[in-house]
Amino acid sequence: MKLYSYFRSSTSYRTRIALNLKGLEYELAPVHLLRDGGEQHGESYRTVNPSQLVPALVDEDLTITQSLAIMEYLDEVHPVMPLLPQDAAGRARVRALALTVACEIHPLANLRVLQHLKGAMGLSEEVKNEWQQHWVKEGLAMLEAHLARDSETGRFCHGDTPTMADCCLVPQVFNAQRVGVDVEAYPNIARIYANCSELPAFKAAHPAQQPDAE
Amino acid sequence: MKLYSYFRSSTSYRTRIALNLKGLEYELAPVHLLRDGGEQHGESYRTVNPSQLVPALVDEDLTITQSLAIMEYLDEVHPVMPLLPQDAAGRARVRALALTVACEIHPLANLRVLQHLKGAMGLSEEVKNEWQQHWVKEGLAMLEAHLARDSETGRFCHGDTPTMADCCLVPQVFNAQRVGVDVEAYPNIARIYANCSELPAFKAAHPAQQPDAE
């Protein structure tokens, strides 16, 4: 398999963790989101993913886009070390936690949105930073509220083994720290992040460990 | 089952379509997103969904949040009239199309973001409308690029029966039309929207048909 990835992209980071948790070998194809106006917009990558977004996973003649669809696919095709619980209720909970990151936080604070705020809208660096912090904090508060309330929360988001929800949580926390959000304000999130960070699968997926890291 | 829903919320609309496609009976519990500063923020609804977002589905003692998690759950527990294809490749494609709406369009143009642009950021109605149109157009262009390229596109997003992708496409088109985006510029999307609109499950889920419609 080949993963098109950018070291700092949190959606790419999710899929690297998932591949590592399952112990799957993959070739990494870096796509530089900032070089030459963004390699994701180039003709070459557009044939891989017309959405011009990373990541994309190529498995023989199949190309899969969207990080959550990639993780679901990996879980169906390589069921060892499942990323979802076995029961429908647990699966729904893990998906909802993963989607809270994927739909309520990341889309608002990702590169293309930040570029639009400063570029087309002409807003200042300060306003851009406030925007980013605002949505990251609001989204982490949602996630924390669920984790704090639910008895299924364990060493990880759902029980004591990592799931798709942890694959989303960790890159979002990494991003939150980069933009100066104090993650200790969200005790369950901070605790789960620390627990994940001890695992080799998470360590190896870290942006700093990627061949395209700067 | 009980669905907490707001007639105009496109995420609620997705789940109404999915319930109808499967022929499942449900009680509708309206949550008014604008009344009294937003009923989703009230103490009563926060016990249902701490994220303070609609929809939420209650199935006996289980509460499920996030529209895509709700649709996956319905598909697992009520497999008749599947919302996903049987093959892993097809499932990945349908999920990626659904996620393109759920992650690349809706989060940027939903109520809480528009309220923030005008409220906390003090931007004008005109700038808010430009913002909304920009992201809806950019996201629909992504979706159209996939639909136009892939041979699996049929009468609906994936072949000739509706899937989770269509449950996401239709509410997004409804929203796009409301904000003045010309959907005819996206021929596959416009065609699939028209095909879906003929089906009773989609008709009955339309915002105008809801008991809380205004």
Short mmCIF file of C-alpha atoms in Angstrom, two decimals:
data_model
loop_
_atom_site.label_atom_id
_atom_site.label_comp_id
_atom_site.label_asym_id
_atom_site.label_seq_id
_atom_site.Cartn_x
_atom_site.Cartn_y
_atom_site.Cartn_z
CA MET A 1 0.00 0.00 0.00
CA LYS A 2 1.02 3.58 -0.62
CA LEU A 3 -0.06 6.48 1.59
CA TYR A 4 0.00 10.02 0.23
CA SER A 5 0.71 12.06 3.33
CA TYR A 6 2.04 15.37 4.63
CA PHE A 7 3.97 15.09 7.88
CA ARG A 8 2.05 17.82 9.69
CA SER A 9 -1.42 17.08 8.28
CA SER A 10 -3.53 15.73 11.11
CA THR A 11 -5.72 13.71 8.75
CA SER A 12 -2.61 12.00 7.34
CA TYR A 13 -1.37 11.44 10.90
CA ARG A 14 -4.64 9.61 11.76
CA THR A 15 -4.13 7.12 8.97
CA ARG A 16 -0.45 6.57 9.80
CA ILE A 17 -1.46 5.62 13.35
CA ALA A 18 -4.14 3.23 12.05
CA LEU A 19 -1.70 1.53 9.65
CA ASN A 20 0.86 1.20 12.45
CA LEU A 21 -1.66 -0.16 14.98
CA LYS A 22 -2.47 -2.91 12.52
CA GLY A 23 1.19 -3.52 11.79
CA LEU A 24 0.69 -2.95 8.06
CA GLU A 25 3.64 -2.10 5.84
CA TYR A 26 3.17 0.89 3.58
CA GLU A 27 5.14 3.15 1.32
CA LEU A 28 4.92 6.82 2.22
CA ALA A 29 4.49 9.31 -0.64
CA PRO A 30 4.96 12.83 0.71
CA VAL A 31 2.77 15.61 -0.68
CA HIS A 32 4.06 19.03 0.36
CA LEU A 33 1.04 21.21 1.12
CA LEU A 34 2.98 24.48 1.04
CA ARG A 35 5.65 24.05 -1.63
CA ASP A 36 4.98 25.49 -5.12
CA GLY A 37 1.55 26.73 -4.10
CA GLY A 38 0.74 23.30 -2.68
CA GLU A 39 1.64 20.00 -4.36
CA GLN A 40 -1.88 18.75 -3.59
CA HIS A 41 -3.16 21.16 -6.27
CA GLY A 42 -0.73 19.90 -8.93
CA GLU A 43 -1.86 17.88 -11.91
CA SER A 44 -0.04 14.79 -10.71
CA TYR A 45 -1.78 14.58 -7.33
CA ARG A 46 -5.15 15.66 -8.71
CA THR A 47 -5.28 12.40 -10.65
CA VAL A 48 -4.87 10.58 -7.32
CA ASN A 49 -7.40 12.69 -5.40
CA PRO A 50 -9.54 15.24 -7.27
CA SER A 51 -10.42 16.80 -3.89
CA GLN A 52 -6.78 17.98 -3.69
CA LEU A 53 -6.53 16.88 -0.08
CA VAL A 54 -4.30 14.46 1.78
CA PRO A 55 -4.32 11.67 2.73
CA ALA A 56 -5.05 9.15 0.00
CA LEU A 57 -4.37 5.44 0.30
CA VAL A 58 -3.59 3.35 -2.76
CA ASP A 59 -4.15 -0.40 -2.32
CA GLU A 60 -3.38 -2.10 -5.64
CA ASP A 61 -5.90 -0.67 -8.15
CA LEU A 62 -8.01 1.03 -5.47
CA THR A 63 -7.55 4.63 -4.30
CA ILE A 64 -9.30 5.68 -1.11
CA THR A 65 -9.68 9.25 0.08
CA GLN A 66 -10.93 10.73 3.36
CA SER A 67 -9.08 9.56 6.47
CA LEU A 68 -12.14 8.03 8.18
CA ALA A 69 -13.04 6.05 5.06
CA ILE A 70 -9.42 4.84 4.91
CA MET A 71 -9.53 3.68 8.54
CA GLU A 72 -12.88 1.91 8.06
CA TYR A 73 -11.48 0.20 4.95
CA LEU A 74 -8.34 -0.95 6.76
CA ASP A 75 -10.52 -2.32 9.54
CA GLU A 76 -12.69 -4.29 7.11
CA VAL A 77 -9.85 -5.68 5.00
CA HIS A 78 -7.35 -6.23 7.85
CA PRO A 79 -9.53 -7.04 10.88
CA VAL A 80 -6.62 -7.96 13.17
CA MET A 81 -6.14 -5.25 15.85
CA PRO A 82 -9.61 -3.80 15.29
CA LEU A 83 -10.05 -0.03 15.27
CA LEU A 84 -13.71 -0.39 16.26
CA PRO A 85 -15.33 -2.39 19.09
CA GLN A 86 -17.31 -5.53 18.28
CA ASP A 87 -20.72 -4.28 19.51
CA ALA A 88 -22.92 -1.89 17.52
CA ALA A 89 -23.33 0.46 20.48
CA GLY A 90 -19.58 0.68 21.01
CA ARG A 91 -18.95 1.14 17.31
CA ALA A 92 -21.45 4.01 17.25
CA ARG A 93 -19.76 5.65 20.22
CA VAL A 94 -16.26 5.37 18.77
CA ARG A 95 -17.41 6.68 15.40
CA ALA A 96 -19.18 9.62 17.07
CA LEU A 97 -16.02 10.53 19.00
CA ALA A 98 -13.90 10.27 15.85
CA LEU A 99 -16.45 12.36 13.92
CA THR A 100 -16.44 15.00 16.66
CA VAL A 101 -12.79 15.62 15.79
CA ALA A 102 -13.29 15.11 12.05
CA CYS A 103 -16.41 17.27 11.65
CA GLU A 104 -16.39 19.77 14.53
CA ILE A 105 -12.71 20.66 14.94
CA HIS A 106 -10.40 19.83 12.07
CA PRO A 107 -12.41 21.31 9.17
CA LEU A 108 -12.47 24.73 10.82
CA ALA A 109 -8.80 24.94 11.63
CA ASN A 110 -7.15 23.27 8.67
CA LEU A 111 -4.70 24.80 6.24
CA ARG A 112 -7.09 25.70 3.43
CA VAL A 113 -9.37 27.58 5.82
CA LEU A 114 -6.53 29.44 7.51
CA GLN A 115 -5.13 30.39 4.10
CA HIS A 116 -8.55 31.73 3.09
CA LEU A 117 -8.89 33.83 6.25
CA LYS A 118 -5.55 35.54 5.63
CA GLY A 119 -5.65 35.52 1.82
CA ALA A 120 -9.07 36.13 0.26
CA MET A 121 -10.55 37.67 3.43
CA GLY A 122 -7.47 39.72 4.29
CA LEU A 123 -7.72 39.14 8.04
CA SER A 124 -4.71 39.56 10.31
CA GLU A 125 -2.47 36.83 11.71
CA GLU A 126 -3.94 37.65 15.12
CA VAL A 127 -7.55 37.16 13.99
CA LYS A 128 -6.55 33.94 12.24
CA ASN A 129 -4.95 32.64 15.43
CA GLU A 130 -8.00 33.59 17.50
CA TRP A 131 -10.22 31.73 15.02
CA GLN A 132 -8.09 28.62 15.21
CA GLN A 133 -7.94 28.65 19.01
CA HIS A 134 -11.67 29.29 19.31
CA TRP A 135 -12.74 26.23 17.29
CA VAL A 136 -10.09 23.94 18.70
CA LYS A 137 -11.17 24.83 22.24
CA GLU A 138 -14.87 24.51 21.46
CA GLY A 139 -14.35 21.13 19.81
CA LEU A 140 -12.08 19.77 22.53
CA ALA A 141 -14.70 20.82 25.10
CA MET A 142 -17.31 18.74 23.23
CA LEU A 143 -15.00 15.73 23.13
CA GLU A 144 -14.08 16.12 26.80
CA ALA A 145 -17.77 16.32 27.78
CA HIS A 146 -18.45 12.95 26.15
CA LEU A 147 -15.30 11.32 27.54
CA ALA A 148 -15.99 12.62 31.05
CA ARG A 149 -19.62 11.48 31.04
CA ASP A 150 -19.44 8.03 29.50
CA SER A 151 -18.58 4.97 31.56
CA GLU A 152 -17.01 3.36 28.46
CA THR A 153 -14.09 5.79 28.61
CA GLY A 154 -11.03 3.92 29.82
CA ARG A 155 -7.31 4.09 29.38
CA PHE A 156 -8.18 5.15 25.84
CA CYS A 157 -11.30 6.80 24.37
CA HIS A 158 -13.23 3.53 24.49
CA GLY A 159 -12.01 0.98 26.97
CA ASP A 160 -8.41 -0.08 27.29
CA THR A 161 -7.37 -0.58 23.68
CA PRO A 162 -6.90 2.16 21.10
CA THR A 163 -9.61 2.72 18.49
CA MET A 164 -10.34 4.99 15.57
CA ALA A 165 -11.31 7.66 18.10
CA ASP A 166 -7.76 7.70 19.50
CA CYS A 167 -6.38 7.85 15.94
CA CYS A 168 -8.30 11.14 15.62
CA LEU A 169 -7.71 12.49 19.14
CA VAL A 170 -3.92 12.34 19.12
CA PRO A 171 -3.28 14.36 15.93
CA GLN A 172 -5.86 16.93 17.06
CA VAL A 173 -4.06 17.35 20.40
CA PHE A 174 -0.74 17.67 18.59
CA ASN A 175 -2.31 20.43 16.49
CA ALA A 176 -3.90 22.11 19.54
CA GLN A 177 -0.54 22.28 21.28
CA ARG A 178 1.05 23.81 18.18
CA VAL A 179 -1.50 26.63 18.22
CA GLY A 180 -1.05 27.25 21.93
CA VAL A 181 -4.19 25.65 23.37
CA ASP A 182 -3.67 24.35 26.92
CA VAL A 183 -4.77 20.73 26.63
CA GLU A 184 -4.50 20.18 30.41
CA ALA A 185 -7.84 22.03 30.60
CA TYR A 186 -9.37 18.83 29.18
CA PRO A 187 -8.26 16.17 31.68
CA ASN A 188 -9.58 13.06 29.92
CA ILE A 189 -8.16 14.19 26.59
CA ALA A 190 -4.78 14.98 28.16
CA ARG A 191 -4.69 11.62 29.96
CA ILE A 192 -5.64 9.62 26.85
CA TYR A 193 -3.11 11.56 24.76
CA ALA A 194 -0.39 10.66 27.26
CA ASN A 195 -1.41 7.00 27.24
CA CYS A 196 -1.41 6.85 23.44
CA SER A 197 1.94 8.61 23.24
CA GLU A 198 3.59 5.67 25.00
CA LEU A 199 2.63 3.24 22.24
CA PRO A 200 5.09 2.53 19.39
CA ALA A 201 2.31 2.79 16.76
CA PHE A 202 1.58 6.36 17.82
CA LYS A 203 5.25 7.27 18.25
CA ALA A 204 6.17 6.10 14.76
CA ALA A 205 3.27 8.07 13.22
CA HIS A 206 4.32 11.36 14.85
CA PRO A 207 4.99 14.19 12.37
CA ALA A 208 8.58 14.58 13.60
CA GLN A 209 9.28 10.95 12.65
CA GLN A 210 8.23 11.29 9.01
CA PRO A 211 10.71 11.38 6.12
CA ASP A 212 9.23 14.70 4.95
CA ALA A 213 9.45 16.34 8.41
CA GLU A 214 11.03 19.77 8.47
CA MET B 1 -36.57 5.27 18.36
CA LYS B 2 -36.55 9.00 18.94
CA LEU B 3 -34.71 11.48 16.72
CA TYR B 4 -33.77 14.89 18.05
CA SER B 5 -33.89 17.04 14.95
CA TYR B 6 -34.25 20.58 13.62
CA PHE B 7 -36.18 20.82 10.37
CA ARG B 8 -33.57 22.90 8.55
CA SER B 9 -30.44 21.23 9.95
CA SER B 10 -28.80 19.33 7.13
CA THR B 11 -27.26 16.78 9.51
CA SER B 12 -30.73 16.02 10.93
CA TYR B 13 -32.08 15.81 7.38
CA ARG B 14 -29.45 13.14 6.53
CA THR B 15 -30.63 10.90 9.34
CA ARG B 16 -34.33 11.40 8.50
CA ILE B 17 -33.61 10.19 4.96
CA ALA B 18 -31.71 7.15 6.28
CA LEU B 19 -34.53 6.21 8.69
CA ASN B 20 -37.09 6.60 5.89
CA LEU B 21 -35.05 4.57 3.37
CA LYS B 22 -35.03 1.72 5.86
CA GLY B 23 -38.73 2.14 6.58
CA LEU B 24 -38.07 2.59 10.31
CA GLU B 25 -40.67 4.24 12.53
CA TYR B 26 -39.38 6.99 14.77
CA GLU B 27 -40.63 9.74 17.00
CA LEU B 28 -39.40 13.19 16.09
CA ALA B 29 -38.29 15.46 18.93
CA PRO B 30 -37.77 18.98 17.57
CA VAL B 31 -34.87 21.05 18.93
CA HIS B 32 -35.15 24.69 17.86
CA LEU B 33 -31.64 25.93 17.10
CA LEU B 34 -32.58 29.61 17.16
CA ARG B 35 -35.28 29.96 19.84
CA ASP B 36 -34.23 31.16 23.32
CA GLY B 37 -30.59 31.41 22.28
CA GLY B 38 -30.76 27.85 20.90
CA GLU B 39 -32.54 24.96 22.60
CA GLN B 40 -29.51 22.77 21.83
CA HIS B 41 -27.62 24.74 24.49
CA GLY B 42 -30.30 24.23 27.16
CA GLU B 43 -29.77 21.99 30.16
CA SER B 44 -32.39 19.52 28.97
CA TYR B 45 -30.77 18.82 25.59
CA ARG B 46 -27.24 18.91 26.96
CA THR B 47 -28.03 15.76 28.93
CA VAL B 48 -28.92 14.11 25.60
CA ASN B 49 -25.92 15.43 23.68
CA PRO B 50 -23.15 17.29 25.53
CA SER B 51 -21.87 18.52 22.14
CA GLN B 52 -25.02 20.67 21.94
CA LEU B 53 -25.57 19.66 18.33
CA VAL B 54 -28.40 17.95 16.48
CA PRO B 55 -29.17 15.25 15.55
CA ALA B 56 -29.16 12.64 18.30
CA LEU B 57 -30.86 9.27 18.02
CA VAL B 58 -32.19 7.49 21.09
CA ASP B 59 -32.71 3.74 20.68
CA GLU B 60 -33.91 2.34 24.01
CA ASP B 61 -31.08 3.02 26.51
CA LEU B 62 -28.59 4.06 23.82
CA THR B 63 -28.02 7.63 22.62
CA ILE B 64 -26.06 8.12 19.43
CA THR B 65 -24.70 11.44 18.22
CA GLN B 66 -23.09 12.49 14.91
CA SER B 67 -25.18 11.87 11.82
CA LEU B 68 -22.68 9.54 10.12
CA ALA B 69 -22.37 7.41 13.25
CA ILE B 70 -26.18 7.26 13.42
CA MET B 71 -26.40 6.09 9.79
CA GLU B 72 -23.67 3.45 10.29
CA TYR B 73 -25.50 2.23 13.41
CA LEU B 74 -28.83 1.99 11.61
CA ASP B 75 -27.13 0.04 8.83
CA GLU B 76 -25.60 -2.42 11.27
CA VAL B 77 -28.72 -2.96 13.39
CA HIS B 78 -31.26 -2.81 10.55
CA PRO B 79 -29.40 -4.22 7.53
CA VAL B 80 -32.46 -4.30 5.23
CA MET B 81 -32.17 -1.58 2.54
CA PRO B 82 -28.43 -1.15 3.10
CA LEU B 83 -26.95 2.35 3.09
CA LEU B 84 -23.53 0.96 2.10
CA PRO B 85 -22.54 -1.44 -0.70
CA GLN B 86 -21.52 -5.00 0.13
CA ASP B 87 -17.89 -4.76 -1.10
CA ALA B 88 -15.12 -3.06 0.87
CA ALA B 89 -14.07 -0.93 -2.12
CA GLY B 90 -17.62 0.31 -2.65
CA ARG B 91 -18.08 0.96 1.04
CA ALA B 92 -14.88 3.02 1.09
CA ARG B 93 -16.03 5.04 -1.90
CA VAL B 94 -19.49 5.77 -0.45
CA ARG B 95 -18.01 6.73 2.91
CA ALA B 96 -15.49 9.04 1.22
CA LEU B 97 -18.27 10.79 -0.71
CA ALA B 98 -20.37 11.15 2.45
CA LEU B 99 -17.35 12.46 4.35
CA THR B 100 -16.61 14.98 1.61
CA VAL B 101 -19.93 16.61 2.47
CA ALA B 102 -19.61 15.99 6.20
CA CYS B 103 -16.00 17.20 6.60
CA GLU B 104 -15.32 19.58 3.71
CA ILE B 105 -18.61 21.47 3.28
CA HIS B 106 -21.06 21.33 6.16
CA PRO B 107 -18.70 22.21 9.07
CA LEU B 108 -17.70 25.46 7.38
CA ALA B 109 -21.18 26.69 6.58
CA ASN B 110 -23.23 25.56 9.55
CA LEU B 111 -25.14 27.73 11.97
CA ARG B 112 -22.59 27.95 14.79
CA VAL B 113 -19.87 29.10 12.38
CA LEU B 114 -22.08 31.67 10.67
CA GLN B 115 -23.17 32.99 14.08
CA HIS B 116 -19.49 33.32 15.08
CA LEU B 117 -18.57 35.23 11.91
CA LYS B 118 -21.30 37.81 12.53
CA GLY B 119 -21.20 37.78 16.33
CA ALA B 120 -17.76 37.42 17.88
CA MET B 121 -15.91 38.46 14.71
CA GLY B 122 -18.30 41.28 13.84
CA LEU B 123 -18.22 40.64 10.09
CA SER B 124 -20.98 41.88 7.80
CA GLU B 125 -23.91 39.88 6.43
CA GLU B 126 -22.27 40.23 3.00
CA VAL B 127 -18.94 38.76 4.14
CA LYS B 128 -20.80 35.96 5.92
CA ASN B 129 -22.71 35.13 2.72
CA GLU B 130 -19.50 35.18 0.65
CA TRP B 131 -17.91 32.81 3.14
CA GLN B 132 -20.81 30.40 2.98
CA GLN B 133 -20.95 30.45 -0.83
CA HIS B 134 -17.18 30.00 -1.13
CA TRP B 135 -17.02 26.80 0.90
CA VAL B 136 -20.20 25.33 -0.49
CA LYS B 137 -18.91 25.86 -4.04
CA GLU B 138 -15.46 24.52 -3.25
CA GLY B 139 -16.90 21.43 -1.58
CA LEU B 140 -19.47 20.74 -4.29
CA ALA B 141 -16.66 21.00 -6.87
CA MET B 142 -14.75 18.29 -4.97
CA LEU B 143 -17.80 16.05 -4.86
CA GLU B 144 -18.57 16.65 -8.54
CA ALA B 145 -14.97 15.81 -9.52
CA HIS B 146 -15.26 12.39 -7.86
CA LEU B 147 -18.74 11.69 -9.25
CA ALA B 148 -17.71 12.75 -12.77
CA ARG B 149 -14.56 10.63 -12.73
CA ASP B 150 -15.70 7.37 -11.18
CA SER B 151 -17.39 4.66 -13.23
CA GLU B 152 -19.34 3.57 -10.12
CA THR B 153 -21.47 6.73 -10.28
CA GLY B 154 -24.93 5.76 -11.49
CA ARG B 155 -28.46 6.98 -11.05
CA PHE B 156 -27.31 7.78 -7.52
CA CYS B 157 -23.86 8.51 -6.05
CA HIS B 158 -22.92 4.83 -6.15
CA GLY B 159 -24.81 2.69 -8.63
CA ASP B 160 -28.56 2.68 -8.94
CA THR B 161 -29.71 2.51 -5.32
CA PRO B 162 -29.38 5.29 -2.76
CA THR B 163 -26.61 5.09 -0.16
CA MET B 164 -25.27 7.08 2.76
CA ALA B 165 -23.60 9.36 0.19
CA ASP B 166 -26.99 10.38 -1.20
CA CYS B 167 -28.27 10.93 2.35
CA CYS B 168 -25.52 13.55 2.66
CA LEU B 169 -25.69 14.99 -0.86
CA VAL B 170 -29.39 15.91 -0.84
CA PRO B 171 -29.42 18.05 2.33
CA GLN B 172 -26.24 19.78 1.18
CA VAL B 173 -27.85 20.67 -2.16
CA PHE B 174 -30.95 21.92 -0.35
CA ASN B 175 -28.67 24.13 1.74
CA ALA B 176 -26.68 25.29 -1.32
CA GLN B 177 -29.86 26.39 -3.06
CA ARG B 178 -30.95 28.32 0.04
CA VAL B 179 -27.70 30.31 -0.02
CA GLY B 180 -27.97 31.01 -3.75
CA VAL B 181 -25.40 28.58 -5.18
CA ASP B 182 -26.27 27.47 -8.72
CA VAL B 183 -26.22 23.69 -8.40
CA GLU B 184 -26.64 23.21 -12.17
CA ALA B 185 -22.93 24.05 -12.38
CA TYR B 186 -22.35 20.55 -10.93
CA PRO B 187 -24.15 18.30 -13.43
CA ASN B 188 -23.76 14.96 -11.64
CA ILE B 189 -24.80 16.45 -8.32
CA ALA B 190 -27.83 18.16 -9.90
CA ARG B 191 -28.85 14.94 -11.67
CA ILE B 192 -28.50 12.77 -8.55
CA TYR B 193 -30.39 15.35 -6.49
CA ALA B 194 -33.26 15.24 -8.98
CA ASN B 195 -33.30 11.43 -8.93
CA CYS B 196 -33.32 11.32 -5.13
CA SER B 197 -36.06 13.95 -4.94
CA GLU B 198 -38.46 11.57 -6.69
CA LEU B 199 -38.23 8.98 -3.91
CA PRO B 200 -40.79 8.99 -1.06
CA ALA B 201 -38.04 8.50 1.58
CA PHE B 202 -36.33 11.71 0.50
CA LYS B 203 -39.61 13.62 0.04
CA ALA B 204 -40.81 12.77 3.55
CA ALA B 205 -37.48 13.85 5.07
CA HIS B 206 -37.58 17.31 3.43
CA PRO B 207 -37.41 20.22 5.89
CA ALA B 208 -40.75 21.59 4.67
CA GLN B 209 -42.45 18.30 5.63
CA GLN B 210 -41.32 18.36 9.27
CA PRO B 211 -43.68 19.15 12.15
CA ASP B 212 -41.33 21.94 13.30
CA ALA B 213 -41.08 23.56 9.84
CA GLU B 214 -41.65 27.31 9.76
#
